[in-house]
Coordinates of C-alpha atoms in Angstrom, one line a residue:
X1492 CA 10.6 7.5 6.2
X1493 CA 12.3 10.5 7.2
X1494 CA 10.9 14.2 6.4
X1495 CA 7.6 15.2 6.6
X1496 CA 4.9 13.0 4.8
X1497 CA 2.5 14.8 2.1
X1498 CA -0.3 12.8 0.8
X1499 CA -1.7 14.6 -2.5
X1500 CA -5.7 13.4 -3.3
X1501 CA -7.2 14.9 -6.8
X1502 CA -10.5 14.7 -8.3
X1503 CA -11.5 15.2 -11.4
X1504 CA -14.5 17.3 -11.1
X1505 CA -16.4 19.0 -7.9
X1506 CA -19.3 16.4 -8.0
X1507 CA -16.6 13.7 -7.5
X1508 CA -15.6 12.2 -3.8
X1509 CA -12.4 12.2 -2.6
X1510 CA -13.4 10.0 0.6
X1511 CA -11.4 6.7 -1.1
X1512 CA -7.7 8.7 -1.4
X1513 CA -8.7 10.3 1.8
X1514 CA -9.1 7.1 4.0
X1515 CA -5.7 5.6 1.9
X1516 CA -3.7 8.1 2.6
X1517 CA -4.5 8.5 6.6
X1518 CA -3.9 4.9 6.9
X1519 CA -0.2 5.8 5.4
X1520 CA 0.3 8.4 8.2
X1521 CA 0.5 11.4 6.2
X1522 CA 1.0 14.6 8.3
X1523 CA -0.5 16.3 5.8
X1524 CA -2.9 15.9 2.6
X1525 CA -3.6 18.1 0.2
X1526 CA -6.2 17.7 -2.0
X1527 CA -8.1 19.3 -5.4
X1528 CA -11.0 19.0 -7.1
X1529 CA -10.3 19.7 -10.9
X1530 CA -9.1 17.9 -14.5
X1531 CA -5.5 16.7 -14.1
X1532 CA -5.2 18.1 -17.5
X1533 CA -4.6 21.4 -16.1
X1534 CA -1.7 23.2 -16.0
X1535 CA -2.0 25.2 -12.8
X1536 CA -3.5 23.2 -10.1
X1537 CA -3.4 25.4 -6.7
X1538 CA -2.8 23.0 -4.1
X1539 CA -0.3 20.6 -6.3
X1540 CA 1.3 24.0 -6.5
X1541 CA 1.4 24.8 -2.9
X1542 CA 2.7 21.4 -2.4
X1543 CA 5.9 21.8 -4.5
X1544 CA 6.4 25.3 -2.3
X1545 CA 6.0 23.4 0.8
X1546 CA 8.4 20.6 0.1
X1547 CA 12.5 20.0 1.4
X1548 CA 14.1 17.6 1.1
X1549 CA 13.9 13.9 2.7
X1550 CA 9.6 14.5 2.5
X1551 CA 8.0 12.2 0.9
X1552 CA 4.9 12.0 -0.8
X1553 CA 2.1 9.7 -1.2
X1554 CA -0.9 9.6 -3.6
X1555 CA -3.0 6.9 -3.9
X1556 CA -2.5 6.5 -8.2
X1557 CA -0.1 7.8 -10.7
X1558 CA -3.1 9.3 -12.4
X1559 CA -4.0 11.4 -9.7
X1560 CA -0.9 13.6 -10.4
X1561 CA -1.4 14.1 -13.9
X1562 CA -3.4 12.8 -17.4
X1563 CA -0.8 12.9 -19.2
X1564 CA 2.9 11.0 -19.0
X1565 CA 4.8 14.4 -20.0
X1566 CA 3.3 15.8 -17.1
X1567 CA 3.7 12.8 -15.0
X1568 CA 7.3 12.9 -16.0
X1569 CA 8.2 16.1 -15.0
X1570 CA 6.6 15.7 -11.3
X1571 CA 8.8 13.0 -11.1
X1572 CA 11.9 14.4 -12.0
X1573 CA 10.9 18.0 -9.9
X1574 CA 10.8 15.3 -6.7
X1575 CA 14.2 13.8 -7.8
X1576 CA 15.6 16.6 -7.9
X1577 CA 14.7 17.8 -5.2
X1578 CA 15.6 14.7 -3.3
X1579 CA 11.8 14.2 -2.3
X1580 CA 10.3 10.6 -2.5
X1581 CA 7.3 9.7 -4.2
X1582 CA 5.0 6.4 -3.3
X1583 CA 2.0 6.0 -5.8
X1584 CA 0.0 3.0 -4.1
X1585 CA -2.0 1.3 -6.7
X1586 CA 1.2 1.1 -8.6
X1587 CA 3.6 0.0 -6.0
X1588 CA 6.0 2.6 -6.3
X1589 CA 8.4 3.7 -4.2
X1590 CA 11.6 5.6 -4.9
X1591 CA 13.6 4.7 -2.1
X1592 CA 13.3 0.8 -3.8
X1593 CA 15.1 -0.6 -6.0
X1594 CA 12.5 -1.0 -8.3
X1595 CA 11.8 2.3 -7.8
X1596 CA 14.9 3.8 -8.6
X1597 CA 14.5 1.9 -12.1
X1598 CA 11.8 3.2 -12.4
X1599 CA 12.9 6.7 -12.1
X1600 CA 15.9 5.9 -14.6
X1601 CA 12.9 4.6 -17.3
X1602 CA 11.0 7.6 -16.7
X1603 CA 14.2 10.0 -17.1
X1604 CA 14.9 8.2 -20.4
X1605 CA 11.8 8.8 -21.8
X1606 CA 11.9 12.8 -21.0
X1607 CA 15.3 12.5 -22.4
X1608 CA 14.0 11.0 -25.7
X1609 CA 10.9 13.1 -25.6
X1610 CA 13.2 16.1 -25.4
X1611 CA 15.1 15.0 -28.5
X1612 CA 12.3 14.2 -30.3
X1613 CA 11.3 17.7 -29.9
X1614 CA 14.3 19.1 -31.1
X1615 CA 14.6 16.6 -34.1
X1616 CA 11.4 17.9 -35.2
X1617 CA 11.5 20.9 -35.1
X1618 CA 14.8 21.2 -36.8
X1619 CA 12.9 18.9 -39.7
X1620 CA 10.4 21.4 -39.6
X1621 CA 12.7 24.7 -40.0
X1622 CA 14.8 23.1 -42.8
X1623 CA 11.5 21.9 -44.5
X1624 CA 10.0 25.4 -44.4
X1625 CA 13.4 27.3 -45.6
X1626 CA 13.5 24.5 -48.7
X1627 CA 10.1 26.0 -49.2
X1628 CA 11.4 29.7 -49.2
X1629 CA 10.0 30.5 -45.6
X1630 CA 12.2 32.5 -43.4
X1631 CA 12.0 32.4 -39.9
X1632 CA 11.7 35.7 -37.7
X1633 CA 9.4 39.2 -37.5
X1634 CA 9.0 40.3 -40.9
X1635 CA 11.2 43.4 -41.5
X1636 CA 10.2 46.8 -40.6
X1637 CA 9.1 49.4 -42.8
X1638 CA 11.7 51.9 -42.8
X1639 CA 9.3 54.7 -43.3
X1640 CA 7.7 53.8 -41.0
X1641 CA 10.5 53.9 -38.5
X1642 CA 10.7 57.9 -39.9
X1643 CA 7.7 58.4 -39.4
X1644 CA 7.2 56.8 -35.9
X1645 CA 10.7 58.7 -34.9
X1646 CA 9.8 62.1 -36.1
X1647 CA 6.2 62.1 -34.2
X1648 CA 8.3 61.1 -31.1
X1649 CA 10.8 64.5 -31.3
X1650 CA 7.5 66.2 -31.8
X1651 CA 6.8 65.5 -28.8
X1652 CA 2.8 66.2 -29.6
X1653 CA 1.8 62.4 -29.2
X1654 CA 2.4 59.6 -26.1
X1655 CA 4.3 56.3 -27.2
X1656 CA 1.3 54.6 -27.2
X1657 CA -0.1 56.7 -29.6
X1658 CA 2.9 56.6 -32.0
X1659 CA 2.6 52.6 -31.8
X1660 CA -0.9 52.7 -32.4
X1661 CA -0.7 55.5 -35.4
X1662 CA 2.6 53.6 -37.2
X1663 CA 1.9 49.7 -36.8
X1664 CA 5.4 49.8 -34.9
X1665 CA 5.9 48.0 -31.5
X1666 CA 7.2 49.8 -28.5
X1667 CA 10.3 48.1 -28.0
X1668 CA 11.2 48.3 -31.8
X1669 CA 10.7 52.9 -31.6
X1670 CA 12.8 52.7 -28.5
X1671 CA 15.6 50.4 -30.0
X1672 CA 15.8 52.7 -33.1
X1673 CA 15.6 55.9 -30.5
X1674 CA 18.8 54.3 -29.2
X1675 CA 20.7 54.4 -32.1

């Protein structure tokens, strides 16, 4: 392996031991191991975080199961890919994996076609949802904007008697809405 070697070890919860990862990964000379102790279901994860900062390409990293990366195979998906593209290796040890293998590669290519078909799946819906919604008379978008409103809003601003904020506050208008009509 060339690079530097990162060994990522995650536990679910503080009462938990990460002694187990700890001892696998040393034994896979990892120059460095990062590790957590909090739900994989998590979005923001410090030191997974800080280990996507630190890597360049040709690292590798090593964590002792799939599952220790993430709960959930949309999140586990998009690690991967983030290492691919980034031409970073992964090696998950209870499941064999290693992306420099052949085996591995497929198994990058399976993963890659699932986020493509999860991303389509996504789209598909959601156009099947928009089309639904309209044959029920729903339009998409902010409702309109009350023209008097607007006045009103416009006229307290040339007063110049009341801040911005209090304008938004007294007319139900947002900010950015009294400065785009301001601008016309």
């Amino acid at each position: 392996m060339s690079g530097y070697i990162y060994g990522y070890a995650r536990v679910s919860t503080r009462s938990q031991e990460l002694s187990r990862q700890l001892d696998l990964l040393n034994e896979h000379n990892c120059n460095e191991i990062l590790t957590e102790k909090m739900t994989g279901t998590k979005a923001n994860r410090p030191q997974l975080n800080r280990l996507k900062d630190k890597l360049r390409p040709d690292d590798t990293v090593i964590v002792e199961s799939f599952s220790r990366l993430g709960r959930s195979t949309k999140d586990l998906i998009d690690l991967v890919n983030y290492f691919e593209e980034h031409n970073v290796k992964l090696i998950s040890l209870k499941e064999n994996f290693d992306t420099v293998t052949p085996q591995g590669r497929l198994m990058m290519t399976v993963f890659q076609a699932f986020s493509q078909f999860e991303r389509d799946l996504i789209v598909e819906r959601t156009k099947e949802g928009l089309k639904s919604a309209r044959v029920r008379g729903r339009k998409g978008g902010r409702p309109p904007v009350n023209q008097r409103d607007i006045e009103r809003a416009i006229k307290l601003y040339k007063s110049e008697e009341y801040s911005v904020k209090e304008i938004v506050e007294m007319t139900g208008i947002s900010k950015s809405t009294l400065y785009r009509y301001l601008d016309k």
